Coordinates of C-alpha atoms and ligand atoms in Angstrom, one line a residue:
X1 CA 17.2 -18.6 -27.8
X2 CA 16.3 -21.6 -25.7
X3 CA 14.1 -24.0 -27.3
X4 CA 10.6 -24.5 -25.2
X5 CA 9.2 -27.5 -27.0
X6 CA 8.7 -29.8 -24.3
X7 CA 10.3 -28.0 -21.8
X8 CA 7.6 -27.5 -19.6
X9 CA 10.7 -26.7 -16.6
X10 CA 11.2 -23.2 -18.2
X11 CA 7.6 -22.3 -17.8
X12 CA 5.4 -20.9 -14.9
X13 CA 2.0 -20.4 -14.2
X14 CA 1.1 -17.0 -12.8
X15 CA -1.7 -18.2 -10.8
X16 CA -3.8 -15.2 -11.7
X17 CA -4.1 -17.2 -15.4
X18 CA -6.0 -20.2 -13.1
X19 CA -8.5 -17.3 -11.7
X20 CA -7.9 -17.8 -7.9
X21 CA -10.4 -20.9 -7.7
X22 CA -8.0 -23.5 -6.0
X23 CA -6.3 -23.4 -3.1
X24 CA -2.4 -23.3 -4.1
X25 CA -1.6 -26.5 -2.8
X26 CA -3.7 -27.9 -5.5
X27 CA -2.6 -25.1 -8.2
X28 CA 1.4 -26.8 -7.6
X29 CA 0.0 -30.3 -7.8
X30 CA -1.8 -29.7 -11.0
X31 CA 1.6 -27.7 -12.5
X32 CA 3.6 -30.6 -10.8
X33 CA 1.7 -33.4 -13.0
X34 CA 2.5 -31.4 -16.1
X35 CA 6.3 -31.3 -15.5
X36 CA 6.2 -27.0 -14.9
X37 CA 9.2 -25.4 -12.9
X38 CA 7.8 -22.5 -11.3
X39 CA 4.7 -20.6 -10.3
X40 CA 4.0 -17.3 -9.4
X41 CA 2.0 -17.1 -6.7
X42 CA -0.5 -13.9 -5.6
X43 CA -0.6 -12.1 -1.9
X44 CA -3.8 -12.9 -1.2
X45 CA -3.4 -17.1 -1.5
X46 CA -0.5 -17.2 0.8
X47 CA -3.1 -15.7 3.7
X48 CA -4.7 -19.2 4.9
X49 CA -1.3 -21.1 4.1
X50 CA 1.3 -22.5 6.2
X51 CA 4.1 -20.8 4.0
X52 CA 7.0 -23.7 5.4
X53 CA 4.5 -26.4 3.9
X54 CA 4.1 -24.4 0.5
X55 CA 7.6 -24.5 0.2
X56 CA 8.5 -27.9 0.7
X57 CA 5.6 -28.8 -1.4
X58 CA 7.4 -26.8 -4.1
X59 CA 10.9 -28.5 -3.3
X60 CA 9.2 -31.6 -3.2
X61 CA 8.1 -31.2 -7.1
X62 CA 11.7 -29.8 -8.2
X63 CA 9.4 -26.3 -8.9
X64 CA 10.7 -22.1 -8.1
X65 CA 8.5 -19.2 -7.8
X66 CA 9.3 -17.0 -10.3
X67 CA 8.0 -14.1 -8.3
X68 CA 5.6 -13.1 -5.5
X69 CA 2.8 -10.6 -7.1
X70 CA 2.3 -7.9 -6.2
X71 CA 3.2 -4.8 -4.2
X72 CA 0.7 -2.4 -2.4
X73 CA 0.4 0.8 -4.1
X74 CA 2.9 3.4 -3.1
X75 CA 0.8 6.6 -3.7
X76 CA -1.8 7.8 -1.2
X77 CA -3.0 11.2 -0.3
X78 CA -1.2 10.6 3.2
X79 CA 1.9 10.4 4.7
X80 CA 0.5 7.7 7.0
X81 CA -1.3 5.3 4.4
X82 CA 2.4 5.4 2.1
X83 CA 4.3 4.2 5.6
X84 CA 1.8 1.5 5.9
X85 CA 2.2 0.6 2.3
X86 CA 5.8 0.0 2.5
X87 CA 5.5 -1.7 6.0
X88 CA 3.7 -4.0 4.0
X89 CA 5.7 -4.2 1.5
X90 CA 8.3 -5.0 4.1
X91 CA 6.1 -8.2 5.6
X92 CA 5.4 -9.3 2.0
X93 CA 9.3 -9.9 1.4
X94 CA 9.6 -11.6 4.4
X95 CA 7.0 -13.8 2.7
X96 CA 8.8 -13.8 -0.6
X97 CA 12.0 -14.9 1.1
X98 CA 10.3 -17.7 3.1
X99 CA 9.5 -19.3 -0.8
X100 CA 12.6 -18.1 -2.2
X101 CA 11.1 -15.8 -4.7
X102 CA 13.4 -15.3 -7.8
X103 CA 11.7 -11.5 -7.0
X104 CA 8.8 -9.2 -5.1
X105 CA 7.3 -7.9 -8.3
X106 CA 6.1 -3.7 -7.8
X107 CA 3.0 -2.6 -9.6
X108 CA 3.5 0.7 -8.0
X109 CA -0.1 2.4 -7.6
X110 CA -1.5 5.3 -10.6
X111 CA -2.5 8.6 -8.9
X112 CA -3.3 9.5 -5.8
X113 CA -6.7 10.0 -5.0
X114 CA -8.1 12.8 -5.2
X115 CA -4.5 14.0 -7.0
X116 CA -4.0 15.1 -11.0
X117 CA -0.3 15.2 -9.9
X118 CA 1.5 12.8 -11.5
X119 CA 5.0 13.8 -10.6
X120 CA 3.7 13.8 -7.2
X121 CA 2.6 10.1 -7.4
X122 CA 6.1 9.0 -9.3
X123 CA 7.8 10.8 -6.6
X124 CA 5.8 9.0 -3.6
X125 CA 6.7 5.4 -5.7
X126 CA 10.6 6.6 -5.6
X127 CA 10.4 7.4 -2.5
X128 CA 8.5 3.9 -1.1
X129 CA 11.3 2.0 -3.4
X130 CA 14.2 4.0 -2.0
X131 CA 13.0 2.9 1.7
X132 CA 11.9 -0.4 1.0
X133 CA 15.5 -1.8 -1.0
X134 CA 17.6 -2.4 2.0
X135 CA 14.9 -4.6 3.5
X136 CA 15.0 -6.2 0.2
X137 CA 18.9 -6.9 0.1
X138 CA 18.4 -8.4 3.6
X139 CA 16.0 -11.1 2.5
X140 CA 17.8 -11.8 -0.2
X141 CA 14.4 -10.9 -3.1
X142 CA 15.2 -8.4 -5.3
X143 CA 12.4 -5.6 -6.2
X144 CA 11.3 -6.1 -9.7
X145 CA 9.8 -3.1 -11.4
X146 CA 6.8 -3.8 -13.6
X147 CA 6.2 -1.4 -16.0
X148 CA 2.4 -1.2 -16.9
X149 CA 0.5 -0.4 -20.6
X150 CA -0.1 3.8 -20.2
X151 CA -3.7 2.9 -20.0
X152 CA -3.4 2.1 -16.4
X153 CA -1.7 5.3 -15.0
X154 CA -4.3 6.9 -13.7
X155 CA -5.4 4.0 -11.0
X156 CA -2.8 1.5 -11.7
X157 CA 0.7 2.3 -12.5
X158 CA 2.1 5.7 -12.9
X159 CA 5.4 3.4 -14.2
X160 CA 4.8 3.1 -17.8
X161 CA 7.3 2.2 -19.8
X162 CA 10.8 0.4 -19.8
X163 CA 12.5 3.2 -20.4
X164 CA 11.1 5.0 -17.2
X165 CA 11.9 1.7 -14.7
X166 CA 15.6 1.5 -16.1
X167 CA 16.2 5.5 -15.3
X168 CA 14.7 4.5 -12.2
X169 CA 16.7 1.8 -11.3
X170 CA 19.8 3.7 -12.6
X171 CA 18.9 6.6 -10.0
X172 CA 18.0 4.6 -6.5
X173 CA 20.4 1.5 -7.3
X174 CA 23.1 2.7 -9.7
X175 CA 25.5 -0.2 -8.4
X176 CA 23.4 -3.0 -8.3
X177 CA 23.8 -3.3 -4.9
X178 CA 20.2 -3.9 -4.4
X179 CA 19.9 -6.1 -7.3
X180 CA 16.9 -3.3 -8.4
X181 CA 15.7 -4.9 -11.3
X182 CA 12.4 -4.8 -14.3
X183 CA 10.2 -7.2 -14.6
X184 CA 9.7 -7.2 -18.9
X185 CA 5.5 -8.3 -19.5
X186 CA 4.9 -8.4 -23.1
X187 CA 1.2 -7.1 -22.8
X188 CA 2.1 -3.8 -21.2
X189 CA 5.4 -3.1 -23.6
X190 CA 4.4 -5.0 -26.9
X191 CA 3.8 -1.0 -28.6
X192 CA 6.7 0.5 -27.3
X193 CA 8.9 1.9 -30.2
X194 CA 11.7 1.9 -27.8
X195 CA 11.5 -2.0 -26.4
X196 CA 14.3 -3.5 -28.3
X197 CA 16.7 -0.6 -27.4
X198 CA 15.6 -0.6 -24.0
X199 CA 16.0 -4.6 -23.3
X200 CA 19.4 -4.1 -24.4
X201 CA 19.9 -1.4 -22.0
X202 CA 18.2 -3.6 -19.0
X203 CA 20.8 -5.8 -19.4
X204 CA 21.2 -8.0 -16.2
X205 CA 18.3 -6.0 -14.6
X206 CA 15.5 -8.3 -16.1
X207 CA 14.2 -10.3 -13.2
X208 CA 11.1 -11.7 -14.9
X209 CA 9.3 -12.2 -18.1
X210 CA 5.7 -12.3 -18.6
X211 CA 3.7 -13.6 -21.5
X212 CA 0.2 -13.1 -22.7
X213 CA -1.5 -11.7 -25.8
X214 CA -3.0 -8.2 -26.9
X215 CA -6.4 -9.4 -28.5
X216 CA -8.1 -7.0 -31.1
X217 CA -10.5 -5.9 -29.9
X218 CA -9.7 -5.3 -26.6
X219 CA -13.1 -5.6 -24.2
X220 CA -11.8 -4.9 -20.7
X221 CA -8.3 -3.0 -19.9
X222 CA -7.6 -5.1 -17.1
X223 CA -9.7 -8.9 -17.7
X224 CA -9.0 -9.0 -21.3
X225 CA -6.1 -10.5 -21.5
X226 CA -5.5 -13.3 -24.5
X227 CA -3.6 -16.7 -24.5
X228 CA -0.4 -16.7 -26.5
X229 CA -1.3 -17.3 -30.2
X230 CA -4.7 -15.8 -29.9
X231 CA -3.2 -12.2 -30.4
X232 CA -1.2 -9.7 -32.2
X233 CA 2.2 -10.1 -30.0
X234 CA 5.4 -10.8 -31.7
X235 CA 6.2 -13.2 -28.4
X236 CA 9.1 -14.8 -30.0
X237 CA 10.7 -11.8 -31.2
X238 CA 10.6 -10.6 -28.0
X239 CA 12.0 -13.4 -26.1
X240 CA 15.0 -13.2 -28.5
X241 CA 15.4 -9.9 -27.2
X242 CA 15.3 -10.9 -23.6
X243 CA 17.5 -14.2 -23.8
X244 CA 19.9 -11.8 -25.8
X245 CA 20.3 -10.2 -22.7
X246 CA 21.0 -13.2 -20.7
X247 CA 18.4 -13.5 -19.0
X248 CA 17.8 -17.5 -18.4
X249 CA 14.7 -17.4 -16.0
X250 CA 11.1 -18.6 -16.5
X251 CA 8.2 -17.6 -19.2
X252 CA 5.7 -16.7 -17.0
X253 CA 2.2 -17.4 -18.4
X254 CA -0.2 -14.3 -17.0
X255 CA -3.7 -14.2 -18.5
X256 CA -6.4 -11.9 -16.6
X257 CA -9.2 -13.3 -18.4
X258 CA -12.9 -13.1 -17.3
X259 CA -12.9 -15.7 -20.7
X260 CA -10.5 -18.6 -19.5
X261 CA -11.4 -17.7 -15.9
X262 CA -14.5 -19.1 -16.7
X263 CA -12.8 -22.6 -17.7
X264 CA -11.4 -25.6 -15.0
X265 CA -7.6 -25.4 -14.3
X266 CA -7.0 -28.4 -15.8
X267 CA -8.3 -27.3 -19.4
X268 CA -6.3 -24.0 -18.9
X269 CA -3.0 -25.5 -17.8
X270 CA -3.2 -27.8 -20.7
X271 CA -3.4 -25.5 -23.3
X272 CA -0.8 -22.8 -21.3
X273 CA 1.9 -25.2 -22.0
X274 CA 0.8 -26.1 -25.5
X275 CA 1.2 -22.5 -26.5
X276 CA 4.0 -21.5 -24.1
X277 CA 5.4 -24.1 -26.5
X278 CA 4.3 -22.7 -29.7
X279 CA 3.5 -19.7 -29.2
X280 CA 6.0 -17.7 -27.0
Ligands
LIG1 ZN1 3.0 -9.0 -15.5

């Protein structure tokens, strides 16, 4: 397992952890100073940006992004509002290529509304995948399939466990050709009897790895989110389990927190790399 004292390079800042205060020019000049390789930037920050600029910025500071978040949800109660999903979908790759995302990361939308039919929804989420993958192998940034903590299904993520985005990935990319991959995030598989067995299985399909911790109690499902170290996650164990894989890309700090949200970017990049260090 790779050592991550003072290797601030393997790390990146999910800029969700920073609370979407500062425009992301600012967000790579603060990671820049402390020596981080990646971030992973949100949809909604690349809007007012000149996407060119943001990239030689990033070039400029030796730093990747480690993934674009997030997808639009794939389940609606209409044919029409799942084709305009996945036609944005399709523009947010383009964006994803333009930064040379290591991957588009899918959070893939809980029931439809006004639906109790879950097969329905995990039908409609196949389905948007299945048409949006060779847009994805033609930009060159693979589809990462986040699965999300049960909790979420019914508004979230229908996707729930790793188990459930490696059968999917074995049944609309059996070959790899579309480099259909998992994106592992400790706070959504942490309780999962099955993560070790399943990690193993992913094999070469883990794209990215996110790190947070499960705090007890747990106040919000969503906003709650702890720093590493302030939880009950078994971060390192994990890891091991990830790197055993292969898997050499970056541990990606992402905190929803309405607690560190709360805090300047400064004081919560300087303690994300002191427990990305010791924590993770
Ligand atoms: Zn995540």
């Amino acid at each position: 397992m790779r050592n991550l004292l003072q290797r601030p390079d393997l790390y990146s800042i999910n800029t969700a952890t920073l609370g979407f205060n500062s425009p992301l020019p600012a967000i790579i000049d603060a990671c820049a100073q402390r020596g981080i390789g990646a971030i992973a930037p949100w949809r909604r920050e690349l809007e007012n940006q000149h996407l060119p600029d943001i990239a030689r910025q990033l070039a400029a500071n030796n730093m990747a992004v480690s993934g674009l978040c997030r997808s639009s949800y794939y389940t609606a109660p209409t044919l029409a509002e799942r084709r305009r999903a996945i036609a944005d979908n399709q523009r947010a790759l383009d964006d994803a290529a333009q930064l040379n995302a290591a991957c588009y990361i899918q959070v893939v939308g809980g029931l439809a509304q006004g639906s109790k039919d879950l097969d329905e929804a995990r039908n409609q989420v196949k389905e948007g995948i299945r048409q949006l993958l060779p847009h994805s192998r033609a930009v060159g940034v693979p589809l990462a399939l986040e699965p999300l903590h049960p909790m979420t299904t019914a508004d979230r993520s229908c996707l729930c466990t790793l188990r459930q985005a490696l059968d999917w990935c074995d049944e609309l990319d059996p070959d790899g050709e579309f480099g259909l991959g998992v994106a592992v995030d400790v706070y959504h598989v942490w309780w999962d009897p099955d993560l070790a067995s399943q990690i193993r299985r992913a094999g070469k399909r883990i794209l990215a790895f996110h790190v947070s911790d499960w705090l007890v109690p747990t106040n919000d499902l969503v906003n709650g989110r702890g720093m590493p170290g302030d939880g009950v996650i078994d971060i390192p164990a994990i890891r091991q389990w990830v790197e055993n894989t292969g898997f050499n890309g970056a541990i990606e700090l992402e905190i929803f927190s309405s607690y560190w949200w709360q805090k300047d970017i400064n004081h919560i990049l300087d303690i994300s790399v002191d427990r990305i260090a010791h924590y993770c």
